[in-house]
PDB file of C-alpha atoms and ligand atoms in Angstrom:
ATOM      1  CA  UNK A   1       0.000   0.000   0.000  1.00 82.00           C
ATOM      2  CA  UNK A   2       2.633   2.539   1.059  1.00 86.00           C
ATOM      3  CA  UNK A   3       4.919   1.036  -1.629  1.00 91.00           C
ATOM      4  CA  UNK A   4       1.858   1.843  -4.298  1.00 90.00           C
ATOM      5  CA  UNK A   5       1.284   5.191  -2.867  1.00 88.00           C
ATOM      6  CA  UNK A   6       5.012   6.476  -2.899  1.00 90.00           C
ATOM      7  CA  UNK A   7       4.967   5.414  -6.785  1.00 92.00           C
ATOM      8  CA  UNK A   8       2.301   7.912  -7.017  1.00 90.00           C
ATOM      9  CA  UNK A   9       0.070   5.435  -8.668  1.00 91.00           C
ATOM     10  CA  UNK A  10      -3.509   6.903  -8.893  1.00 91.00           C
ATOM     11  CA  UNK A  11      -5.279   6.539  -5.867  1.00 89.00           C
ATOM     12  CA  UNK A  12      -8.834   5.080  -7.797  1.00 87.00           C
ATOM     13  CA  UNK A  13      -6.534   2.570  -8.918  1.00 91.00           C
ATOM     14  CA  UNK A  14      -4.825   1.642  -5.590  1.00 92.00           C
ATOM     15  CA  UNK A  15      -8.674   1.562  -3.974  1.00 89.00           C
ATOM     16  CA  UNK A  16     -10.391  -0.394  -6.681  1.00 89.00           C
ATOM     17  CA  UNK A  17      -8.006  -2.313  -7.906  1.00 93.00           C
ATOM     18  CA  UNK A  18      -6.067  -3.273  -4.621  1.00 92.00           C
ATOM     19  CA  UNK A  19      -8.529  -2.820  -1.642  1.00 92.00           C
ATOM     20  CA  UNK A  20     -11.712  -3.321  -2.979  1.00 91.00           C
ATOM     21  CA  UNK A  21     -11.096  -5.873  -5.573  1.00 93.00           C
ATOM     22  CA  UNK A  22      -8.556  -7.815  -2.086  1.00 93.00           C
ATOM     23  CA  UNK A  23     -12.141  -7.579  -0.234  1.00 93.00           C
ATOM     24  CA  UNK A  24     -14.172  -9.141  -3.145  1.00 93.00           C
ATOM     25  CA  UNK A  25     -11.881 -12.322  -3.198  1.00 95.00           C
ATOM     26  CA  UNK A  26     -12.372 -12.614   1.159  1.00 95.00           C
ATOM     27  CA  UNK A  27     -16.010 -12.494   0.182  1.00 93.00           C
ATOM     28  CA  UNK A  28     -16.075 -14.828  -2.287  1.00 95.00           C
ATOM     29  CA  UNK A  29     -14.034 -17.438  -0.285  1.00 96.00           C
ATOM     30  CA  UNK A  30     -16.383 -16.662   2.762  1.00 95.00           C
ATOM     31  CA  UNK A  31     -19.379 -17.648   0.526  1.00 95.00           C
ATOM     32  CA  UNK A  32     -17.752 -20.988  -0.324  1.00 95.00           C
ATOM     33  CA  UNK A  33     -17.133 -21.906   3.366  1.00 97.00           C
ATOM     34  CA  UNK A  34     -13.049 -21.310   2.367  1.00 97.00           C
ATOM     35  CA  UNK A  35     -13.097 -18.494   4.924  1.00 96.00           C
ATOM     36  CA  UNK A  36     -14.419 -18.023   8.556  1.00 95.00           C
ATOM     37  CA  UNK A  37     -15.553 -14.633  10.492  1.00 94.00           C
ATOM     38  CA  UNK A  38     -11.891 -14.326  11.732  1.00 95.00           C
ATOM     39  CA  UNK A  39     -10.591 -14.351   8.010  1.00 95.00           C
ATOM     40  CA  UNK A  40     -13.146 -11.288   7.205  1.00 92.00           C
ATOM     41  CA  UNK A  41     -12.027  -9.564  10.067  1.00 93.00           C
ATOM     42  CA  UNK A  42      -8.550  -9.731   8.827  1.00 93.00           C
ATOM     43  CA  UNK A  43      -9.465  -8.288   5.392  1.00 94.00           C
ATOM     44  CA  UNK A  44     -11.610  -5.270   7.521  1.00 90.00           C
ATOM     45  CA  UNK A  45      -8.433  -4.121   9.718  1.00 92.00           C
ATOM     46  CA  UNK A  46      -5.954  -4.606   6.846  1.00 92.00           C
ATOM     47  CA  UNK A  47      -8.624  -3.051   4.896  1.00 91.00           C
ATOM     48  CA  UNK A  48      -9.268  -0.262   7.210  1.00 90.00           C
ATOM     49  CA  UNK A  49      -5.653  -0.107   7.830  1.00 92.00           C
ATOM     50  CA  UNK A  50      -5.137   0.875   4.216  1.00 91.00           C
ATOM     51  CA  UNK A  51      -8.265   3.319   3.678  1.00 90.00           C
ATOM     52  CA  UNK A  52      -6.034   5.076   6.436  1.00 91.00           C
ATOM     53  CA  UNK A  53      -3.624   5.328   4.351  1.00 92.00           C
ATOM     54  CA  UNK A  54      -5.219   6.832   1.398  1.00 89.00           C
ATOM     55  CA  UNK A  55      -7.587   9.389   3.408  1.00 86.00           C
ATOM     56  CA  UNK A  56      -5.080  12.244   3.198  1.00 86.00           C
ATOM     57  CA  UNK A  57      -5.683  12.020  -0.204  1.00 84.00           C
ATOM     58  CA  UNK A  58      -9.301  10.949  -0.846  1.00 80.00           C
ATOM     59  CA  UNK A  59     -10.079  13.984   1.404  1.00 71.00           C
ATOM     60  CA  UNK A  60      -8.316  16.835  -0.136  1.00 63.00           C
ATOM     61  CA  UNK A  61      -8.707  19.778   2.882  1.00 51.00           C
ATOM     62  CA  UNK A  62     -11.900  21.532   1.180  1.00 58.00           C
ATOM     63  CA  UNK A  63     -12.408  25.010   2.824  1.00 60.00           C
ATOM     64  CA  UNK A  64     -15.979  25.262   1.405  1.00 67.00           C
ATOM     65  CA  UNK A  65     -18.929  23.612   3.560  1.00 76.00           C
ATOM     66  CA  UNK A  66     -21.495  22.482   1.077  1.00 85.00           C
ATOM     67  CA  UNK A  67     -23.708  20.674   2.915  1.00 93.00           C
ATOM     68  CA  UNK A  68     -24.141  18.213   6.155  1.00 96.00           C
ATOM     69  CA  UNK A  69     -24.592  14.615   5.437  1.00 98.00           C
ATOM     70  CA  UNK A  70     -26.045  12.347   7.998  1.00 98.00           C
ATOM     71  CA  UNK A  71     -24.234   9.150   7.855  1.00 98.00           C
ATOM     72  CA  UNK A  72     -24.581   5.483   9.983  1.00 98.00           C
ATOM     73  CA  UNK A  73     -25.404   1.923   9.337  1.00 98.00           C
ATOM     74  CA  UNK A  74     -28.884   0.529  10.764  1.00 99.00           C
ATOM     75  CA  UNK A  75     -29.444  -1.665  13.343  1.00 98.00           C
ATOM     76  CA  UNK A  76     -27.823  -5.115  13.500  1.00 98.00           C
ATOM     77  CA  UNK A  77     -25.732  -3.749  11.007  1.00 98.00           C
ATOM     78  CA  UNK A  78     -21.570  -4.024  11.796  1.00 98.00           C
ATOM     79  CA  UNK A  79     -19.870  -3.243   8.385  1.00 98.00           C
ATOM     80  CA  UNK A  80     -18.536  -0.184   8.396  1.00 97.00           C
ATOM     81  CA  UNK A  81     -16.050   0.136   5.562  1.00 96.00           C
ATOM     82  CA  UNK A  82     -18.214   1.114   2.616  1.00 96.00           C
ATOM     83  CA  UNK A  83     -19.986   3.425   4.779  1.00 97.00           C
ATOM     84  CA  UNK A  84     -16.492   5.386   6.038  1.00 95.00           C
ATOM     85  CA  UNK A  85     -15.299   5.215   2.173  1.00 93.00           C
ATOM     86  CA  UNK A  86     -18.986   7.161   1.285  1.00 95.00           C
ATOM     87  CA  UNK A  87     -17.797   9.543   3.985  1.00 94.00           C
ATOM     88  CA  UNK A  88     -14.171  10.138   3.326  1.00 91.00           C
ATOM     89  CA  UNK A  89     -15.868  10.782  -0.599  1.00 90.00           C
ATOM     90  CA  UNK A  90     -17.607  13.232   1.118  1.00 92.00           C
ATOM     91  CA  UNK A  91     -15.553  15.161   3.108  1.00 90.00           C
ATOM     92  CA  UNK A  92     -13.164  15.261  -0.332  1.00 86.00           C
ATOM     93  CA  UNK A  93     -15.876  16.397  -2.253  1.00 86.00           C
ATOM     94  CA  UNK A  94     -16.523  19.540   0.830  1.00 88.00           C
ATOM     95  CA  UNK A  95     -19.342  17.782   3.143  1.00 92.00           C
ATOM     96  CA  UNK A  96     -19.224  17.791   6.472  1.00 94.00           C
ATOM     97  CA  UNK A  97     -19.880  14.341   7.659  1.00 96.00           C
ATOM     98  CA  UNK A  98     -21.607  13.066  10.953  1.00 98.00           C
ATOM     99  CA  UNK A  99     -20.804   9.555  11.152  1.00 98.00           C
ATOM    100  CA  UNK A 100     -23.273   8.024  13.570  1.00 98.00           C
ATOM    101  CA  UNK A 101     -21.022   4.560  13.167  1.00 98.00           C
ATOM    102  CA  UNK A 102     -22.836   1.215  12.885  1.00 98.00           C
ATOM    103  CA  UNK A 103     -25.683  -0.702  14.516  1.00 98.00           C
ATOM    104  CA  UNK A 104     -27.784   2.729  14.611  1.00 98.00           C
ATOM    105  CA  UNK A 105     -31.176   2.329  15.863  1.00 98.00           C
ATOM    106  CA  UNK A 106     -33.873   5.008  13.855  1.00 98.00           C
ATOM    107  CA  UNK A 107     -34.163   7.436  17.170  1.00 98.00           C
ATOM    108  CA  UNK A 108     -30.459   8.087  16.856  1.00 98.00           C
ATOM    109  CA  UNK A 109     -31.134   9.099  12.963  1.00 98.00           C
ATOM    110  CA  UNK A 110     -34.100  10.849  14.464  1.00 98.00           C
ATOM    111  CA  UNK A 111     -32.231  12.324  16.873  1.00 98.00           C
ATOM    112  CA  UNK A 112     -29.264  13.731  14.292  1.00 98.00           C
ATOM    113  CA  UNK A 113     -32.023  14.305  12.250  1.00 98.00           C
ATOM    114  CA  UNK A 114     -34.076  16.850  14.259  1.00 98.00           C
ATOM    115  CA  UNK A 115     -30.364  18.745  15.295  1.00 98.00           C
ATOM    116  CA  UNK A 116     -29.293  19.026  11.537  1.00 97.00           C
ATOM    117  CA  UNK A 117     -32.661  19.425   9.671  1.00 96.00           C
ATOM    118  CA  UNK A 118     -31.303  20.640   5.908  1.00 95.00           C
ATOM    119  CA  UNK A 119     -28.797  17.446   6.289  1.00 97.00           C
ATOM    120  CA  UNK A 120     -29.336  14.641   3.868  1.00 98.00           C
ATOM    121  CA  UNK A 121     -29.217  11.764   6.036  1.00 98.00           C
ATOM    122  CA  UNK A 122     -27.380   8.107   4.166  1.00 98.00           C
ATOM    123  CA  UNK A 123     -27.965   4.915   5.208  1.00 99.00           C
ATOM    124  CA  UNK A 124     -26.149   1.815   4.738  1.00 98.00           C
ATOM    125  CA  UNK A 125     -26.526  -1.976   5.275  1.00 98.00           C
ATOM    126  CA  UNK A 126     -24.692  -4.975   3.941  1.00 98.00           C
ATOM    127  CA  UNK A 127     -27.228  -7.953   5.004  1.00 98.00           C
ATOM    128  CA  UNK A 128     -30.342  -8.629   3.228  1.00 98.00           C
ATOM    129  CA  UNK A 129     -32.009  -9.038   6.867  1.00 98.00           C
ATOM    130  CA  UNK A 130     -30.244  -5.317   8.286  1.00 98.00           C
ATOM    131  CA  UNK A 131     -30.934  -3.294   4.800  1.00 98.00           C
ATOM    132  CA  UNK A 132     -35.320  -4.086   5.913  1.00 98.00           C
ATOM    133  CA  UNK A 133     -34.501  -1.830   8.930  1.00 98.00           C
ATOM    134  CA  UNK A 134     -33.877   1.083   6.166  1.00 98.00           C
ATOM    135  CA  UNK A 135     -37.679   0.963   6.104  1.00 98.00           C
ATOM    136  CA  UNK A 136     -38.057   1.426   9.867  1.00 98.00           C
ATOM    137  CA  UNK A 137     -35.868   4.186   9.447  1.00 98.00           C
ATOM    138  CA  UNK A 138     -37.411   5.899   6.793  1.00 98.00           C
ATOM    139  CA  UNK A 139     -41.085   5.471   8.699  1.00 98.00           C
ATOM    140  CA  UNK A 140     -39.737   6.999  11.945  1.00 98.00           C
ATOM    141  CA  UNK A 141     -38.361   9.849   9.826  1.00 98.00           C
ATOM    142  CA  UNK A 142     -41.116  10.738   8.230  1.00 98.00           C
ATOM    143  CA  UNK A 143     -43.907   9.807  10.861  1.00 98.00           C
ATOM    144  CA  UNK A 144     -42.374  12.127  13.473  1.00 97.00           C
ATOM    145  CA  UNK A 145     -42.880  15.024  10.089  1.00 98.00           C
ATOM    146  CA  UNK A 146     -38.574  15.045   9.751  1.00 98.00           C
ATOM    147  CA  UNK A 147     -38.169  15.992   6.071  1.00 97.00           C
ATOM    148  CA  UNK A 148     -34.597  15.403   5.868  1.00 98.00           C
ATOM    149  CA  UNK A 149     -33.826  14.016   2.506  1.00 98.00           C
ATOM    150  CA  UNK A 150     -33.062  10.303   2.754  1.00 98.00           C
ATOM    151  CA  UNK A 151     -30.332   7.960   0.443  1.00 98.00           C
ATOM    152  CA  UNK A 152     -29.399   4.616   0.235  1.00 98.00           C
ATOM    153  CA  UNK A 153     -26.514   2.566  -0.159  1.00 98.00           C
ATOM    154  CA  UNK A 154     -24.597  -1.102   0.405  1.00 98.00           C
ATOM    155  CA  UNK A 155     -24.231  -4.546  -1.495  1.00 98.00           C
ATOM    156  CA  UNK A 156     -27.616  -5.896  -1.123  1.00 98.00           C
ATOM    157  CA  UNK A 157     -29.862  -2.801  -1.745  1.00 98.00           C
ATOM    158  CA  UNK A 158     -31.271  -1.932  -5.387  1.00 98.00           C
ATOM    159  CA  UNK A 159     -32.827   1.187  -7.142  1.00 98.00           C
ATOM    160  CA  UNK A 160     -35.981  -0.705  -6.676  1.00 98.00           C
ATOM    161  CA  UNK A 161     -36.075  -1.348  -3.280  1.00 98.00           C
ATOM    162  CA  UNK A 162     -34.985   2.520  -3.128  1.00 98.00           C
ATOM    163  CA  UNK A 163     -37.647   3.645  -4.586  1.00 98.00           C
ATOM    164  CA  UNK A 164     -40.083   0.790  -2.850  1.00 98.00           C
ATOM    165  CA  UNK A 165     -39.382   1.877   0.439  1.00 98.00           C
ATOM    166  CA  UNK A 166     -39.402   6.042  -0.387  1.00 98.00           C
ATOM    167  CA  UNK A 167     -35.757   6.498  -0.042  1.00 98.00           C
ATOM    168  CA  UNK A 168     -35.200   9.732  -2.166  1.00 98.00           C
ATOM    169  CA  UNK A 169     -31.799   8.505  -3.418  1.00 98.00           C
ATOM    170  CA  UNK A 170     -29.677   5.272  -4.130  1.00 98.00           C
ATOM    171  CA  UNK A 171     -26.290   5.179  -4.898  1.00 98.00           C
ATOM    172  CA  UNK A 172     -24.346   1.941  -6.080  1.00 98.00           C
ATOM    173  CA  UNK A 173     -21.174   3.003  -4.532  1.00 96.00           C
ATOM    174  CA  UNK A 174     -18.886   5.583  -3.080  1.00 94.00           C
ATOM    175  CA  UNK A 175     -18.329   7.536  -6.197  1.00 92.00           C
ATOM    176  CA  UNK A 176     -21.672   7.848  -7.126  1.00 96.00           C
ATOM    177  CA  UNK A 177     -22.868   8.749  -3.192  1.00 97.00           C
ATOM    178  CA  UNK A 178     -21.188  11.377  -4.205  1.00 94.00           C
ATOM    179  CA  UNK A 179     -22.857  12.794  -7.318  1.00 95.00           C
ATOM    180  CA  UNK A 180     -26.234  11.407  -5.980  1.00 98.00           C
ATOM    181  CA  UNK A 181     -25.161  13.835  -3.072  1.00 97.00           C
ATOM    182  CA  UNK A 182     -24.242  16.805  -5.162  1.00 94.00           C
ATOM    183  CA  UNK A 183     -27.050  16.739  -7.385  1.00 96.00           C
ATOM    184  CA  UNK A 184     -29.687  16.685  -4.551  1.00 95.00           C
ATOM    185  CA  UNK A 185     -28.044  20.022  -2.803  1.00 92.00           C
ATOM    186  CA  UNK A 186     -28.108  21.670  -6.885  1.00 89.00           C
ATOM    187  CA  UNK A 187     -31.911  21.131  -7.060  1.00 88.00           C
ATOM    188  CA  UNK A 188     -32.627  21.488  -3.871  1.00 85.00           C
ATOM    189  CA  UNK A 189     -33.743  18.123  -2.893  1.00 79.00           C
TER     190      UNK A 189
HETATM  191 CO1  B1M B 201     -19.742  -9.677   6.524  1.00 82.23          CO
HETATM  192  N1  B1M B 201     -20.982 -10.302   5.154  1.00 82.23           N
HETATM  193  N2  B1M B 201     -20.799 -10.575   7.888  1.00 82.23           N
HETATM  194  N3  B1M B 201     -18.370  -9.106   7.720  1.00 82.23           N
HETATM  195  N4  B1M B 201     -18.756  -9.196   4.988  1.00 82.23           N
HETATM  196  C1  B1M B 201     -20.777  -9.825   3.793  1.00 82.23           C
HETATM  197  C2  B1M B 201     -21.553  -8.535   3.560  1.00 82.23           C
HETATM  198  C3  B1M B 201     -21.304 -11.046   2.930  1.00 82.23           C
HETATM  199  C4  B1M B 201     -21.824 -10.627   1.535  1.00 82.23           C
HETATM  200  C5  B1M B 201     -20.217 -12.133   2.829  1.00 82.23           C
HETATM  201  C6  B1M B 201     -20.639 -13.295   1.964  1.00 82.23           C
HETATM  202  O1  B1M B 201     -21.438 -14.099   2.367  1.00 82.23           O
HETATM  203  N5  B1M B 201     -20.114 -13.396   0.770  1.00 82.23           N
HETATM  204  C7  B1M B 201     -22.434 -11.608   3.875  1.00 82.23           C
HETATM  205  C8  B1M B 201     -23.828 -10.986   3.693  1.00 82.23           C
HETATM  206  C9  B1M B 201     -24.831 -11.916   3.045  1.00 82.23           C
HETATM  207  C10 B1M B 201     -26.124 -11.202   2.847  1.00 82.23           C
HETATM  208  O2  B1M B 201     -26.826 -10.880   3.761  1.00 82.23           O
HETATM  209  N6  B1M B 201     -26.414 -10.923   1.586  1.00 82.23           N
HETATM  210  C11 B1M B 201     -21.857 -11.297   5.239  1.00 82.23           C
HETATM  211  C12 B1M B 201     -22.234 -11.967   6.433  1.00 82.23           C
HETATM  212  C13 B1M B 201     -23.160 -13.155   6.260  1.00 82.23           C
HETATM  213  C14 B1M B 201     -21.760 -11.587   7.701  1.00 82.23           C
HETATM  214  C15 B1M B 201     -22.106 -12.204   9.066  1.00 82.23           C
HETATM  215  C16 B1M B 201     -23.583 -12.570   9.259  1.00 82.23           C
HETATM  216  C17 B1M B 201     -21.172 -13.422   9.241  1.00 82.23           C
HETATM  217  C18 B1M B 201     -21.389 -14.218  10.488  1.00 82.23           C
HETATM  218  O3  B1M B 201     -21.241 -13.744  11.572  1.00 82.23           O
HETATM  219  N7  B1M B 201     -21.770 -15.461  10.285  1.00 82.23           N
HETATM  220  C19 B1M B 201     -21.645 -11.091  10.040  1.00 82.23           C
HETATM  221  C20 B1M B 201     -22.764 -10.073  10.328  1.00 82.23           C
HETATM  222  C21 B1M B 201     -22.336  -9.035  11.334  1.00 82.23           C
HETATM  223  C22 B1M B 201     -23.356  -7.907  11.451  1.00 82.23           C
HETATM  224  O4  B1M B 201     -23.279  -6.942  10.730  1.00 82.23           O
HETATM  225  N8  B1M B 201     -24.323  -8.082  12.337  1.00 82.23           N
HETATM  226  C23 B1M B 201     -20.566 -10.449   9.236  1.00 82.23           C
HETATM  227  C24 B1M B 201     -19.454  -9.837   9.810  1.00 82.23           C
HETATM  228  C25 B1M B 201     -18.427  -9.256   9.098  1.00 82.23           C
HETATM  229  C26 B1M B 201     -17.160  -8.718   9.756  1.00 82.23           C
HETATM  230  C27 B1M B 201     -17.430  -7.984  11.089  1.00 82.23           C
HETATM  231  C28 B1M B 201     -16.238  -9.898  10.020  1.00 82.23           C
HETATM  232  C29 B1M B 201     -16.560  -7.831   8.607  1.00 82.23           C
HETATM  233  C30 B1M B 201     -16.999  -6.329   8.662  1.00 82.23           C
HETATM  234  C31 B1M B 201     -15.978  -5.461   9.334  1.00 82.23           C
HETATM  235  C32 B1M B 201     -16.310  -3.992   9.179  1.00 82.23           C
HETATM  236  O5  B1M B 201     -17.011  -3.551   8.288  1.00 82.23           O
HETATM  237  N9  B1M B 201     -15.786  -3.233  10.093  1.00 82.23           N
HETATM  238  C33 B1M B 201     -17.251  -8.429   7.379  1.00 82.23           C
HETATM  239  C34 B1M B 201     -16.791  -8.220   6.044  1.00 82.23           C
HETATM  240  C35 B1M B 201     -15.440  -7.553   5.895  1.00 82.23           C
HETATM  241  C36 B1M B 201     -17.549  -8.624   4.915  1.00 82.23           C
HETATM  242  C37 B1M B 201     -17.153  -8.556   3.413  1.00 82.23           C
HETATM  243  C38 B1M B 201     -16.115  -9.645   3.181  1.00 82.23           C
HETATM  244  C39 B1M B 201     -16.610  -7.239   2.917  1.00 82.23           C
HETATM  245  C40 B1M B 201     -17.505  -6.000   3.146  1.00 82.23           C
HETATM  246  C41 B1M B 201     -16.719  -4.767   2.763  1.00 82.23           C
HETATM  247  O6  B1M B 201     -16.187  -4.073   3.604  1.00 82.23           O
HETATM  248  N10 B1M B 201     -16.577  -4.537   1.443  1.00 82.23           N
HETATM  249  C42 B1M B 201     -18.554  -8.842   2.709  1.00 82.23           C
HETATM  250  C43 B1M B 201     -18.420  -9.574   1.377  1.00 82.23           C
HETATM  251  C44 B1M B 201     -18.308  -8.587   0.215  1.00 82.23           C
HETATM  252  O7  B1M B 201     -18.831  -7.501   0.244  1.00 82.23           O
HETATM  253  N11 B1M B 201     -17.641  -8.988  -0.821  1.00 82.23           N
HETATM  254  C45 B1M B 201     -19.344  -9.428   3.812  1.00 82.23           C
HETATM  255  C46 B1M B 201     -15.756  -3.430   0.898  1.00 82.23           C
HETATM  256  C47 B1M B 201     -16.574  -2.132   0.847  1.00 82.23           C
HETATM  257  C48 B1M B 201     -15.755  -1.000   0.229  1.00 82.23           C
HETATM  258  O8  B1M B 201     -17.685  -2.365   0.012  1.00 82.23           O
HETATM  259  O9  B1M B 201     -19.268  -2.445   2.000  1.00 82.23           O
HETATM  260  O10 B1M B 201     -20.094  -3.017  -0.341  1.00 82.23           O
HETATM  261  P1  B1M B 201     -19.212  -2.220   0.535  1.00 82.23           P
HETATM  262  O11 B1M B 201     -19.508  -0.675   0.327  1.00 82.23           O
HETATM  263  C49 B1M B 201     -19.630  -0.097  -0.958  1.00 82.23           C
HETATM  264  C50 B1M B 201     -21.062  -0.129  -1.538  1.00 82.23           C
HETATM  265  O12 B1M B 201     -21.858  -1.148  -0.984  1.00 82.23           O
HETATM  266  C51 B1M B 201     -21.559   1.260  -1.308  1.00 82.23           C
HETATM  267  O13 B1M B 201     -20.389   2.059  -1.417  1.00 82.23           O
HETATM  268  C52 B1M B 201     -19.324   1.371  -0.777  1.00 82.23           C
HETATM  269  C53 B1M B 201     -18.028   1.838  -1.373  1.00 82.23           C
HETATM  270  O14 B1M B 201     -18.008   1.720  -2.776  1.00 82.23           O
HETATM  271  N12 B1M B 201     -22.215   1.647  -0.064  1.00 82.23           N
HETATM  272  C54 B1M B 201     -22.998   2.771  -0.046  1.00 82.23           C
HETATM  273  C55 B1M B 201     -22.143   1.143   1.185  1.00 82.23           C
HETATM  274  N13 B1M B 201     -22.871   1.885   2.008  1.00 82.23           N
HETATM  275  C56 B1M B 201     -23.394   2.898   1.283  1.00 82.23           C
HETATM  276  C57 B1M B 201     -24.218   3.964   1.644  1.00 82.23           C
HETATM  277  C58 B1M B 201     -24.615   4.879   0.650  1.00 82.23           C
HETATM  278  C59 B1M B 201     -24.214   4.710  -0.667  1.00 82.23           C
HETATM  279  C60 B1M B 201     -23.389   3.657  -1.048  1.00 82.23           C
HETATM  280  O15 B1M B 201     -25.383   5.933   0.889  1.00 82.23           O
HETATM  281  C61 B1M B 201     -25.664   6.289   2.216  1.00 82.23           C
END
């Protein structure tokens, strides 16, 4: 990783092509019963251990505030790392990020919510079960009259289910959190 970085290769490539692609192999061996829990965790620290690496550059200081974004994975939810690399994207691209961290119940998004009302407010899950409490979530948003925008992200969730469950966003990954992100504050979503 440091090796990569001093050679000044691009960071995209280094991400993509090292971390993420090293994570899709530990997932793929988990499926076939090649790799336990303890073998994932490895791949998160080394994983994590590297994003650290790279965040100097993924966020660029930006000066300019655009906009707050909400950030935390639901409830039974512990993955973490696609959710810090949406909000390292972020913070490059000039957000100000308020990481709620994993295994968020919807009264502590209700909670950062109601304290930063023009904040768009992401949520993330990586299990099919976790990703249904996006819907709780959305419902305790929206019930207690909290008109925060709400997005959408992780492995398992789909435009459709998006748009089935009245997110008003969905973005595949980090990169595109990020357009989805600046687009919304441009109309004035
Ligand atoms: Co878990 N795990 N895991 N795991 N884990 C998966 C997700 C799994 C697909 C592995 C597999 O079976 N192949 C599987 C889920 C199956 C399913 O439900 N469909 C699984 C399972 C089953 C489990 C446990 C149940 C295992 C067990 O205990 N028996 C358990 C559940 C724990 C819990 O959450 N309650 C578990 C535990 C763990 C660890 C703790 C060991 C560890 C997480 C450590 C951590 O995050 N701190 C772990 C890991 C590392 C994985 C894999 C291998 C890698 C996930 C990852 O970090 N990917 C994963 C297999 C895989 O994905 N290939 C797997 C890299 C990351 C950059 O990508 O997270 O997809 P990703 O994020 C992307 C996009 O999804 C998107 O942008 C990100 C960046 O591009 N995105 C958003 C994410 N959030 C977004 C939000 C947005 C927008 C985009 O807007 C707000």
């Amino acid at each position: 990783m440091q090796t990569a970085i001093e050679q000044s290769l691009p960071l995209d490539k280094i991400l993509n092509e090292g971390l993420i692609a090293g994570m899709e192999i530990t997932g793929e061996k988990f499926s076939k019963g090649l790799y336990f829990v303890p073998e994932m965790l490895f791949s998160a620290k080394a994983m994590k251990a590297g994003l650290e690496l790279l965040r100097p550059g993924l966020a660029l200081q930006q000066e300019l505030i655009l906009g707050k974004v909400i950030l935390g994975s639901v409830q039974g939810d512990m993955h973490d790392i696609g959710k810090n690399l949406v909000g390292m994207l972020l913070e490059g691209a000039g957000f100000e990020v308020i990481d709620l961290g994993v295994n968020q119940p919807a009264s502590n998004f209700m909670k950062a919510a109601i304290d930063f009302p023009q904040a768009i407010v992401g949520l993330s899950a990586l299990l099919t079960t976790t990703m249904q409490k996006m819907t709780v979530v959305i419902a305790a948003l929206r019930s207690a009259g909290l008109e925060n925008p709400i997005i959408i992200g992780g492995a398992p969730v789909t435009p459709a289910f998006a748009a089935q469950i009245g997110a008003d966003g969905y973005a595949k990954n980090a990169t595109e959190a990020v357009q989805l992100v600046k687009s919304m504050i441009q109309k004035g979503i």
